[in-house]
Short mmCIF file of C-alpha atoms and ligand atoms in Angstrom, two decimals:
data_model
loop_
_atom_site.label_atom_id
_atom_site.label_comp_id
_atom_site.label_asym_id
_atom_site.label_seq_id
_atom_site.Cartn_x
_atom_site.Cartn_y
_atom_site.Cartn_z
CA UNK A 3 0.00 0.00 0.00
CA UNK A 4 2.76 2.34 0.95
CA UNK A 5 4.83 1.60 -1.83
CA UNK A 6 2.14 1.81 -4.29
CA UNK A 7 1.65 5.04 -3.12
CA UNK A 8 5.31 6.06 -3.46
CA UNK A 9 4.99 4.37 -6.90
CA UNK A 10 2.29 6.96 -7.81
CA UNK A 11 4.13 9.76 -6.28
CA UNK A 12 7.14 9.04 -8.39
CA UNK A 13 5.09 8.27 -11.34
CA UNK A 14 3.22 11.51 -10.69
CA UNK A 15 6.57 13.45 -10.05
CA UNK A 16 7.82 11.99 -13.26
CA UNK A 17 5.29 12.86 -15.38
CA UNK A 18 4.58 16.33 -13.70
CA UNK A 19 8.98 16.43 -14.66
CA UNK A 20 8.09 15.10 -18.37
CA UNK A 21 5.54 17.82 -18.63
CA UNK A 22 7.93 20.88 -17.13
CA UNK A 23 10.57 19.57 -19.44
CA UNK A 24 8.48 19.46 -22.14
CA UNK A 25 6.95 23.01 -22.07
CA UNK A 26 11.03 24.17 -21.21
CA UNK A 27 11.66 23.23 -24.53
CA UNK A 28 9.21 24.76 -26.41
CA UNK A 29 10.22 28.07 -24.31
CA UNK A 30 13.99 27.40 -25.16
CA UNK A 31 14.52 26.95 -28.61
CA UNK A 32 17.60 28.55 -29.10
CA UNK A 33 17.58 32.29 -30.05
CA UNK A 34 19.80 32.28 -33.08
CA UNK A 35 21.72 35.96 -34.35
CA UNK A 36 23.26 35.87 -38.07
CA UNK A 37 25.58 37.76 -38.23
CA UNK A 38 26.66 38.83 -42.35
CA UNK A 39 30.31 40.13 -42.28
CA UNK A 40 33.03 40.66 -44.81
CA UNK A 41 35.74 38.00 -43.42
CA UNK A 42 37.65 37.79 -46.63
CA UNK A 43 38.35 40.08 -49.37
CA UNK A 44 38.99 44.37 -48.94
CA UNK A 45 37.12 44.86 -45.81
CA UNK A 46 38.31 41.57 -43.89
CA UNK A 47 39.57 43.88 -40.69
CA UNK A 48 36.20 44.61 -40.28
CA UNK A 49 34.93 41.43 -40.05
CA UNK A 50 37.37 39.81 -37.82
CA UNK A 51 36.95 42.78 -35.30
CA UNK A 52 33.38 42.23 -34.89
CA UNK A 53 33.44 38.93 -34.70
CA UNK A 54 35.84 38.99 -32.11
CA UNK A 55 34.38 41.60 -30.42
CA UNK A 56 31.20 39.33 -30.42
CA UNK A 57 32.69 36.21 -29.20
CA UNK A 58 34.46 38.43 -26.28
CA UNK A 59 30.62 39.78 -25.34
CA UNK A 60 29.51 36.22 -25.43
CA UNK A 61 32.37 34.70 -23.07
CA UNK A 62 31.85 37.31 -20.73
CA UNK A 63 28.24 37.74 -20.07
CA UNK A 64 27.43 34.12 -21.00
CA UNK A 65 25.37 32.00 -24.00
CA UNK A 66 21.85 31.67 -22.13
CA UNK A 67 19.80 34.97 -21.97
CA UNK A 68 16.34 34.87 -19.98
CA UNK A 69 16.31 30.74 -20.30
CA UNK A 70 17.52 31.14 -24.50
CA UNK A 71 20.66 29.75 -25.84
CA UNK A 72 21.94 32.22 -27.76
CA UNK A 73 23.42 30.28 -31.19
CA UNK A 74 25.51 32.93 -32.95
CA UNK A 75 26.07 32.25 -36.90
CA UNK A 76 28.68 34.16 -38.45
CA UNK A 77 28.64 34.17 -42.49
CA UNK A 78 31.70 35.62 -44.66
CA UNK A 79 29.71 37.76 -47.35
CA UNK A 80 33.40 39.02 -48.91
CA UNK A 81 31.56 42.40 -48.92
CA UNK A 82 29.90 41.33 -52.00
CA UNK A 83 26.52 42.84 -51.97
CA UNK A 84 24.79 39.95 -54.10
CA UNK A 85 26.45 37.22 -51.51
CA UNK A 86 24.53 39.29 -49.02
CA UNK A 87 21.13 39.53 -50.19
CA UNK A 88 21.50 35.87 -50.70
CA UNK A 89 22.84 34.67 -47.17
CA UNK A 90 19.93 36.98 -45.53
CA UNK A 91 17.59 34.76 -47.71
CA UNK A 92 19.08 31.75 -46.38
CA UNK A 93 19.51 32.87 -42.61
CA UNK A 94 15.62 33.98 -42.05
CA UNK A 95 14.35 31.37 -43.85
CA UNK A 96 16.45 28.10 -43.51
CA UNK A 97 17.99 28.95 -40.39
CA UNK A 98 15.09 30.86 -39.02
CA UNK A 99 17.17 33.28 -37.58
CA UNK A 100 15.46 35.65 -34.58
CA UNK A 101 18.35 39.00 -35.96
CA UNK A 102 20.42 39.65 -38.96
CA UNK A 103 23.52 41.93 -37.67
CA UNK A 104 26.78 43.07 -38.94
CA UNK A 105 27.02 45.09 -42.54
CA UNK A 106 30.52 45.73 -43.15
CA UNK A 107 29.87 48.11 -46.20
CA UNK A 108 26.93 50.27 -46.92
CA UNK A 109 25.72 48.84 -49.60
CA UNK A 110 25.83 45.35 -47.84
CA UNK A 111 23.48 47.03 -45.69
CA UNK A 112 21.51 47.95 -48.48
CA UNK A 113 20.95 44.77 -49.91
CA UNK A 114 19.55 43.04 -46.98
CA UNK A 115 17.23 45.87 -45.75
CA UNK A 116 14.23 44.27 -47.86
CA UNK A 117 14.68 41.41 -46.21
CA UNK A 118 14.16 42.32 -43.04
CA UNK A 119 11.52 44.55 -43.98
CA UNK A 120 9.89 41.09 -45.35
CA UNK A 121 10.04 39.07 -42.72
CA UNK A 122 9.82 41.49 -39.89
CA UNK A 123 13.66 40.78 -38.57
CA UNK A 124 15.06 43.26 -36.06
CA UNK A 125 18.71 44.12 -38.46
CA UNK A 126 21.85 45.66 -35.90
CA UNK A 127 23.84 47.42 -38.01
CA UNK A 128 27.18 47.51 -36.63
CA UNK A 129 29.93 49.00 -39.21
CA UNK A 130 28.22 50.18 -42.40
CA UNK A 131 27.95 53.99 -41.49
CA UNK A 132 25.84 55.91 -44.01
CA UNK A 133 23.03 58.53 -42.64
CA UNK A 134 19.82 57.63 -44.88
CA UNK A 135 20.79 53.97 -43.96
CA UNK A 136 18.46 53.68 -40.91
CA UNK A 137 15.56 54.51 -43.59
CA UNK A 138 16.23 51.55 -45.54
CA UNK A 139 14.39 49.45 -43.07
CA UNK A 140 11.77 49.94 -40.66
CA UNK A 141 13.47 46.98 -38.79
CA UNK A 142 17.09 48.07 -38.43
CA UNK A 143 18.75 49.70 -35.69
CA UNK A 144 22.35 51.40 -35.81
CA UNK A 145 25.51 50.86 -33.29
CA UNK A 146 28.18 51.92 -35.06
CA UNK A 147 28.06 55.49 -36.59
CA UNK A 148 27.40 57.83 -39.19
CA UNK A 149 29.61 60.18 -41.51
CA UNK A 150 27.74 63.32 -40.76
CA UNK A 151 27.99 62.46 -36.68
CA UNK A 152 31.44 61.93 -37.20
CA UNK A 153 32.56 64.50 -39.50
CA UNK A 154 31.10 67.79 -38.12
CA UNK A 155 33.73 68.40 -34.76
CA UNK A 156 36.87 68.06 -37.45
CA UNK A 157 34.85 70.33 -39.53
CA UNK A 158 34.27 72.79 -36.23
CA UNK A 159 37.87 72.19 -35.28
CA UNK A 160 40.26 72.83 -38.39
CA UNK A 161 39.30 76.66 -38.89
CA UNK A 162 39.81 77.29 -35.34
CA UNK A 163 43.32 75.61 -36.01
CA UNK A 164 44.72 77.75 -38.69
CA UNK A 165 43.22 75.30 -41.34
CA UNK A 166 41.49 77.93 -43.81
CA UNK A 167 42.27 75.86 -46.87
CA UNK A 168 41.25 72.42 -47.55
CA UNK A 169 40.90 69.51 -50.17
CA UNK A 170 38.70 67.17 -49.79
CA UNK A 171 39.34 63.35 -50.72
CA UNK A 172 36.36 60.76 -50.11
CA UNK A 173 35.89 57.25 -51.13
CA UNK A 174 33.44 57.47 -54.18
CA UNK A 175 30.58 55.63 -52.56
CA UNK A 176 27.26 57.05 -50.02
CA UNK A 177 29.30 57.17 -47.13
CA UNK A 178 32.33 59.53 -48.73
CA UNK A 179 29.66 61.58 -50.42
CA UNK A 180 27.64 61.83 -46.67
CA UNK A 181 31.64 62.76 -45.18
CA UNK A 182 32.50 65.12 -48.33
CA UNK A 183 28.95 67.11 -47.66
CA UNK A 184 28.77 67.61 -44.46
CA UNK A 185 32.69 68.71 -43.66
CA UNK A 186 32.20 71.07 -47.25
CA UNK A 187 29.10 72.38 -45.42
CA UNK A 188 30.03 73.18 -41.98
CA UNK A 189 33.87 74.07 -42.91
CA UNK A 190 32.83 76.92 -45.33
CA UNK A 191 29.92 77.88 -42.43
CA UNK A 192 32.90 78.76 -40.34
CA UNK A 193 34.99 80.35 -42.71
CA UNK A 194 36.76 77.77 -44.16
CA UNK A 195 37.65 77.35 -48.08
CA UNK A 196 37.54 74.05 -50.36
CA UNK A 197 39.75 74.62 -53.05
CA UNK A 198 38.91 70.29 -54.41
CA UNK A 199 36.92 67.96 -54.17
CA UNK A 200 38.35 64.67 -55.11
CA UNK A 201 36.99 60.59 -55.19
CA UNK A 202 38.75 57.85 -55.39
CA UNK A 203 37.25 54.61 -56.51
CA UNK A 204 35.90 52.15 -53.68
CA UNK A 205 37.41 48.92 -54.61
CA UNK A 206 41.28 48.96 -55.21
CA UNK A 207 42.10 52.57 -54.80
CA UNK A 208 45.54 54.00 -56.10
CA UNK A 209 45.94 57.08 -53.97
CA UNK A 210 48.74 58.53 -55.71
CA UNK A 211 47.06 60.67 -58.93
CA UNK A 212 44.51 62.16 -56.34
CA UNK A 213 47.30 63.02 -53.70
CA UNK A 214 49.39 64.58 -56.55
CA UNK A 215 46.33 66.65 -57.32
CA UNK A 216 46.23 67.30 -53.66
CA UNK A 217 49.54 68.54 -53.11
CA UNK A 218 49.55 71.16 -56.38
CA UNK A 219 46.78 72.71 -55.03
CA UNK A 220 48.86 73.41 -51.86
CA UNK A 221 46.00 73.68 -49.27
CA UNK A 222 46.65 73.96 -45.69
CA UNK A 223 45.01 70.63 -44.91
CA UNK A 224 43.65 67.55 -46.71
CA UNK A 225 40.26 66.24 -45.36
CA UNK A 226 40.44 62.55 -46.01
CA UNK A 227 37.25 59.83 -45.60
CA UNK A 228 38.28 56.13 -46.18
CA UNK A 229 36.61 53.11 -44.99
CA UNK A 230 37.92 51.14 -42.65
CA UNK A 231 40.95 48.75 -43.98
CA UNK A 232 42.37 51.54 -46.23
CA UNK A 233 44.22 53.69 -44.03
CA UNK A 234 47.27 52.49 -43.77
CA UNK A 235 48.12 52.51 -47.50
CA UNK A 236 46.28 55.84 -47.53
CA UNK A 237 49.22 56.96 -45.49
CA UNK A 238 51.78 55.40 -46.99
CA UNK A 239 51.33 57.07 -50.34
CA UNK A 240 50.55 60.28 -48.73
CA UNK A 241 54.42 60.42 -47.12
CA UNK A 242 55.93 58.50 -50.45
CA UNK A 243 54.24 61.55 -52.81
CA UNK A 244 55.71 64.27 -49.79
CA UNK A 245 52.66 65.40 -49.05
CA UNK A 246 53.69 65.74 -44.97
CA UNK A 247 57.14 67.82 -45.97
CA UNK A 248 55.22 69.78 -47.85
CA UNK A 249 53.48 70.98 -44.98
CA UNK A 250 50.39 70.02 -45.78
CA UNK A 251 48.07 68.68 -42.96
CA UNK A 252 45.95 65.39 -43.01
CA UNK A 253 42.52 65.15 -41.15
CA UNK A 254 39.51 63.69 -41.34
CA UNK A 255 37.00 61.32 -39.63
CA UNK A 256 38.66 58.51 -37.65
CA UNK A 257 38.61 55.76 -40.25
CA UNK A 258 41.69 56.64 -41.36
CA UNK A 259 43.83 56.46 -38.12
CA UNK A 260 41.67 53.30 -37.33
CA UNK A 261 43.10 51.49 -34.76
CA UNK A 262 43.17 48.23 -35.91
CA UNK A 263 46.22 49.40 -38.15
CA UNK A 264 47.36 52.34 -36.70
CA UNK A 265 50.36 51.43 -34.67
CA UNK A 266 51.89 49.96 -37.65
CA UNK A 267 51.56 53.10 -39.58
CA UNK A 268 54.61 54.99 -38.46
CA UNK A 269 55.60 58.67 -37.83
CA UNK A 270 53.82 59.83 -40.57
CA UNK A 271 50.53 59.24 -38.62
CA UNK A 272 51.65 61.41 -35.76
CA UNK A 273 49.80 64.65 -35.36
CA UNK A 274 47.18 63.57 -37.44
CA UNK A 275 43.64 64.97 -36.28
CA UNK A 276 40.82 63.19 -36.39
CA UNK A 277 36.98 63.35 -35.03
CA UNK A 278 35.29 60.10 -34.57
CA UNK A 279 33.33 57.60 -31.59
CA UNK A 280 36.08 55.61 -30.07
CA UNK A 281 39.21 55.18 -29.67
CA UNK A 282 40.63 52.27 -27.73
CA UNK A 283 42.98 54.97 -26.05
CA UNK A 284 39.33 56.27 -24.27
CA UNK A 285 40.08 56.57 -20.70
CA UNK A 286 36.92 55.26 -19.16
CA UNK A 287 37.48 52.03 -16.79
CA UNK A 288 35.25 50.36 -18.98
CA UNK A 289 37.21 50.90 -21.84
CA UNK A 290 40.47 49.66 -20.08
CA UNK A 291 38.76 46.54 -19.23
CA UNK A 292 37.07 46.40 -22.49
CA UNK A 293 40.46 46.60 -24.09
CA UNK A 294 42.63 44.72 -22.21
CA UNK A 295 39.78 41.62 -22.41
CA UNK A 296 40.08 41.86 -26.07
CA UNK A 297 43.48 42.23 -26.63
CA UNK A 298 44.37 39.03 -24.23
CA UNK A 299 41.54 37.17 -26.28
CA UNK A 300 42.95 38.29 -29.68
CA UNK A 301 46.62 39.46 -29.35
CA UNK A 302 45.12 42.62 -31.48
CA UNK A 303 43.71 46.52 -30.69
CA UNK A 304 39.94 46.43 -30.79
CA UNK A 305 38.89 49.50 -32.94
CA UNK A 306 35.48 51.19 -33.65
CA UNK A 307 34.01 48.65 -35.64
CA UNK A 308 35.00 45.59 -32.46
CA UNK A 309 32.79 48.26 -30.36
CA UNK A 310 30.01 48.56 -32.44
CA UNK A 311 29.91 44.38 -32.46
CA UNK A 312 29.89 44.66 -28.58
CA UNK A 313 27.22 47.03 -28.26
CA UNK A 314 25.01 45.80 -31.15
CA UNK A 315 25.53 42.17 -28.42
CA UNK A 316 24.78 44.13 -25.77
CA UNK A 317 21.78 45.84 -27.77
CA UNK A 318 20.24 42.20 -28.68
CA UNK A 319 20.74 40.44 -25.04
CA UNK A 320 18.86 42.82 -23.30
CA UNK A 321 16.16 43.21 -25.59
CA UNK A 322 15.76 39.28 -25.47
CA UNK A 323 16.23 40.09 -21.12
CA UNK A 324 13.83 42.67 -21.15
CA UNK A 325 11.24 40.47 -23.30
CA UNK A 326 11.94 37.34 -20.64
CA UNK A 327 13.27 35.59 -23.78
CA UNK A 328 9.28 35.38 -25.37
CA UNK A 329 9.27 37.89 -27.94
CA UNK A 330 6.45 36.28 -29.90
CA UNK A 331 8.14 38.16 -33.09
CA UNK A 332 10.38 40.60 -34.80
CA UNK A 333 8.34 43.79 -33.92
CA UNK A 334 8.18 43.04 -30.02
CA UNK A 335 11.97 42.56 -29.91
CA UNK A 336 12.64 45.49 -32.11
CA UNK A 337 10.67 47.45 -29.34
CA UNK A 338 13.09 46.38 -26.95
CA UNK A 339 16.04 47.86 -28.68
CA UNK A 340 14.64 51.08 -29.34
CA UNK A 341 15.54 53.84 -26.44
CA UNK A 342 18.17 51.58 -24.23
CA UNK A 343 20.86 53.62 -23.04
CA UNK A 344 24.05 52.27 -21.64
CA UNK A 345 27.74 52.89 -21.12
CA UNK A 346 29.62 51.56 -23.94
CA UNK A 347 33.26 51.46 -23.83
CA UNK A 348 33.89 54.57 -26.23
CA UNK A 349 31.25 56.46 -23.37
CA UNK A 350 27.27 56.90 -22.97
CA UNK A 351 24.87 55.70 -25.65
CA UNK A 352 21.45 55.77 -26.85
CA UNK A 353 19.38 53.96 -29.31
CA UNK A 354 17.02 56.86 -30.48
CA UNK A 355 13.67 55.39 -30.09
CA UNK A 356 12.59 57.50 -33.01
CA UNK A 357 15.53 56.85 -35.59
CA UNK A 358 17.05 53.67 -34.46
CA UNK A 359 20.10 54.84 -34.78
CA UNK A 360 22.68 55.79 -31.90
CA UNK A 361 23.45 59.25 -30.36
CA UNK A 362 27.04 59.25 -28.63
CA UNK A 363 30.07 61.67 -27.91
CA UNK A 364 32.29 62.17 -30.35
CA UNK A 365 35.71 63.24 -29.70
CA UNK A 366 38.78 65.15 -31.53
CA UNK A 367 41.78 62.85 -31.24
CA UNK A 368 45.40 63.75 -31.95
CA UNK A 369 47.57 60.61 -33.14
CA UNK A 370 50.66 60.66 -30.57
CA UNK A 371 52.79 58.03 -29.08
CA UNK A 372 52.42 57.00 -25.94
CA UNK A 373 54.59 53.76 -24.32
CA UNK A 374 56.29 53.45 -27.57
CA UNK A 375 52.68 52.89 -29.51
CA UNK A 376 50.23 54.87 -31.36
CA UNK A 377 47.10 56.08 -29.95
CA UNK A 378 44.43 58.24 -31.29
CA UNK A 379 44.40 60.80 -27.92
CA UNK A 380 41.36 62.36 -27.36
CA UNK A 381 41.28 65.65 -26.21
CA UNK A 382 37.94 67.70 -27.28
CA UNK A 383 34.55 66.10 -26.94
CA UNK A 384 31.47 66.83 -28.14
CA UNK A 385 28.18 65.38 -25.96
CA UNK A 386 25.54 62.88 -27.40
CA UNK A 387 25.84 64.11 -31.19
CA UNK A 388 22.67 62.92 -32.92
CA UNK A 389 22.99 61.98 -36.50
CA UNK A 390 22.95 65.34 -38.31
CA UNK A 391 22.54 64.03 -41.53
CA UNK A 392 19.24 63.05 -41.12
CA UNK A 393 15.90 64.33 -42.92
CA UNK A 394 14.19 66.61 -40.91
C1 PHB B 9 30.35 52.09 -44.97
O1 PHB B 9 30.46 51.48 -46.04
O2 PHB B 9 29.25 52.54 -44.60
C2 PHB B 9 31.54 52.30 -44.12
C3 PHB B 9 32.53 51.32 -44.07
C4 PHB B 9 33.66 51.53 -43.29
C5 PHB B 9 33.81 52.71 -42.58
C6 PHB B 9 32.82 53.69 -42.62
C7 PHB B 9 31.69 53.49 -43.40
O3 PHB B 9 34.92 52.92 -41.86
#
């Protein structure tokens, strides 16, 4: 009699177990993030910053997030836009994924913005930096940047600094045209002169006829945007062609004294000023610890696209947190992105609510070295600069 009654106890126990277990799963499929980055080809820093930058978010605050395994895909798009369209495809409906992030070029971006537009997919930018990008897609949300944000402090700063005269050289694609308008437009507000405009081709770039074009138009400075990747040989060719004995200043927007290759670049870097998000020199305690996690994980700098990875983690966690892991779909998650604010390691952030895209400092930065390595130094800063570049 007793034990039949233990018997049923168990039995009861068991089954109540089977049931719990049961329902556990249906809660905890996995929550699965795609992330489309160029791994190979020009761009390639790009993508193995972020993904490092992701992996180091992920060992730190841990793969479960409000009972959800968190199963991060990673997909090498080369930063051809046709290879992204196509692995979007593949990601929301093979894999079923819950985000699409990354978008190491804009027009990578671009590509997979109807997508997500489709099939209601929350889409974390976190490199590709063009203003208008945000409008692409209902569904996407920005952690990285934009030109315009970035741009306007250099812009503010150079005709203050005895720059009066300046030629401007952009990569020939949305994001140079954003950098080229919006320095052009606030420079000459405050005085300033462009005496060229100049564009060099996206894909292999030869510097060299646009700095010679540069340097015979002997301005006092030359405003320079490049994406990420092409600094260094940016550099290069402008101290082969003279350019730096010549006297003539280099500024720009940070991509060009990015730090994933800056301390290779030499003493032709030094002085350079730059206005941009981060710098992995930032002297917040979070960014020490942020930096020195990173560069014991990777044995390399983290630089403004590895932050924008970490945030656009941070970004997706808590919106899974902060929906107890049961967003029913796309729009209830993208909710949950929309106005968080945190401290990021380049300093305070938002996620406009309104624009989905991210208001932050930016900083002036002077390349010096410091413990016998290059650092961008910051030492102006500008408080929570909203895109500018947006339609009003
Ligand atoms: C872009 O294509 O939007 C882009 C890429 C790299 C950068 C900035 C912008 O450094």
């Amino acid at each position: 009699m007793q034990k039949r009654t233990v018997l049923r106890l168990l039995l009861g126990t068991g089954l109540a177990l089977g049931l719990a277990t049961h329902v556990g799963a249906a809660d905890t499929k996995p929550f699965k993030i795609g992330f489309i980055l160029p791994m190979t080809g020009q761009s390639a820093s790009t993508g193995r910053q972020i993904e490092a930058a992701v992996k180091l978010y992920m060992a730190q605050n841990g793969s479960t997030v409000a009972g959800r395994k968190i199963e991060l895909i990673v997909k090498d798009d080369a930063g051809v836009a046709d290879s992204t369209r196509r692995i979007a495809q593949e990601l929301v409906v093979n894999d079923k994924v819950d985000v699409l992030a990354g978008f190491g070029l804009t027009p990578l971006a671009a590509a997979a913005a109807p997508i997500a537009t489709q099939s209601k997919t929350p889409m974390v930018i976190t490199a590709a930096a063009t203003s208008s990008l945000t409008e692409a897609s209902p569904y996407i949300v920005r952690t990285s940047f934009t030109l315009p944000q970035a741009a306007v402090s250099i812009a503010e700063w150079a005709p203050k600094n005895k720059i009066k005269k300046v030629v401007t050289m952009v990569a020939d694609y949305a994001p140079g045209i954003d950098a080229e308008r919006t320095f052009k437009d606030r420079f000459t507000l405050n005085g300033g002169q462009i005496i060229a405009e100049l564009r060099s081709p996206l894909r292999a770039p030869d510097f060299a006829p646009f700095l010679q074009r540069a340097r015979d138009a002997s301005p006092d400075a030359i405003f320079v945007f490049l994406p990420s990747g092409q600094g260094a040989a940016f550099m290069k060719q402008f101290a082969e062609r003279g350019l730096d004995k010549a006297g003539i200043k280099l500024i720009g927007t940070g991509d060009i004294t990015d730090d994933d290759q800056l301390n290779d670049m030499g003493d032709v870097a030094l002085g350079v000023v730059t206005s941009q998000h981060y710098s992995a020199a930032h002297p917040s305690p979070a960014n020490k610890k942020f930096v020195e996690a990173f560069q014991a994980a990777n044995k390399f700098r983290p630089n403004f696209m590895a932050v924008a990875g970490y945030d656009g983690m941070r970004v997706i966690y808590k919106a899974v947190e902060s929906t107890k892991g049961q967003a029913a779909n796309g729009d209830a998650l993208l909710e949950a992105m929309k106005g968080q604010i945190f401290e990021s390691p380049r300093g305070p952030v938002l996620i406009d609510g309104q624009t989905r895209d991210i208001v932050q400092d930016i900083y002036i930065r002077r390349v010096e070295r410091q413990n016998g390595q290059l650092w961008n130094i910051e030492f102006d800063v500008q408080k929570s600069v909203k895109d500018p570049g947006k339609k009003k």
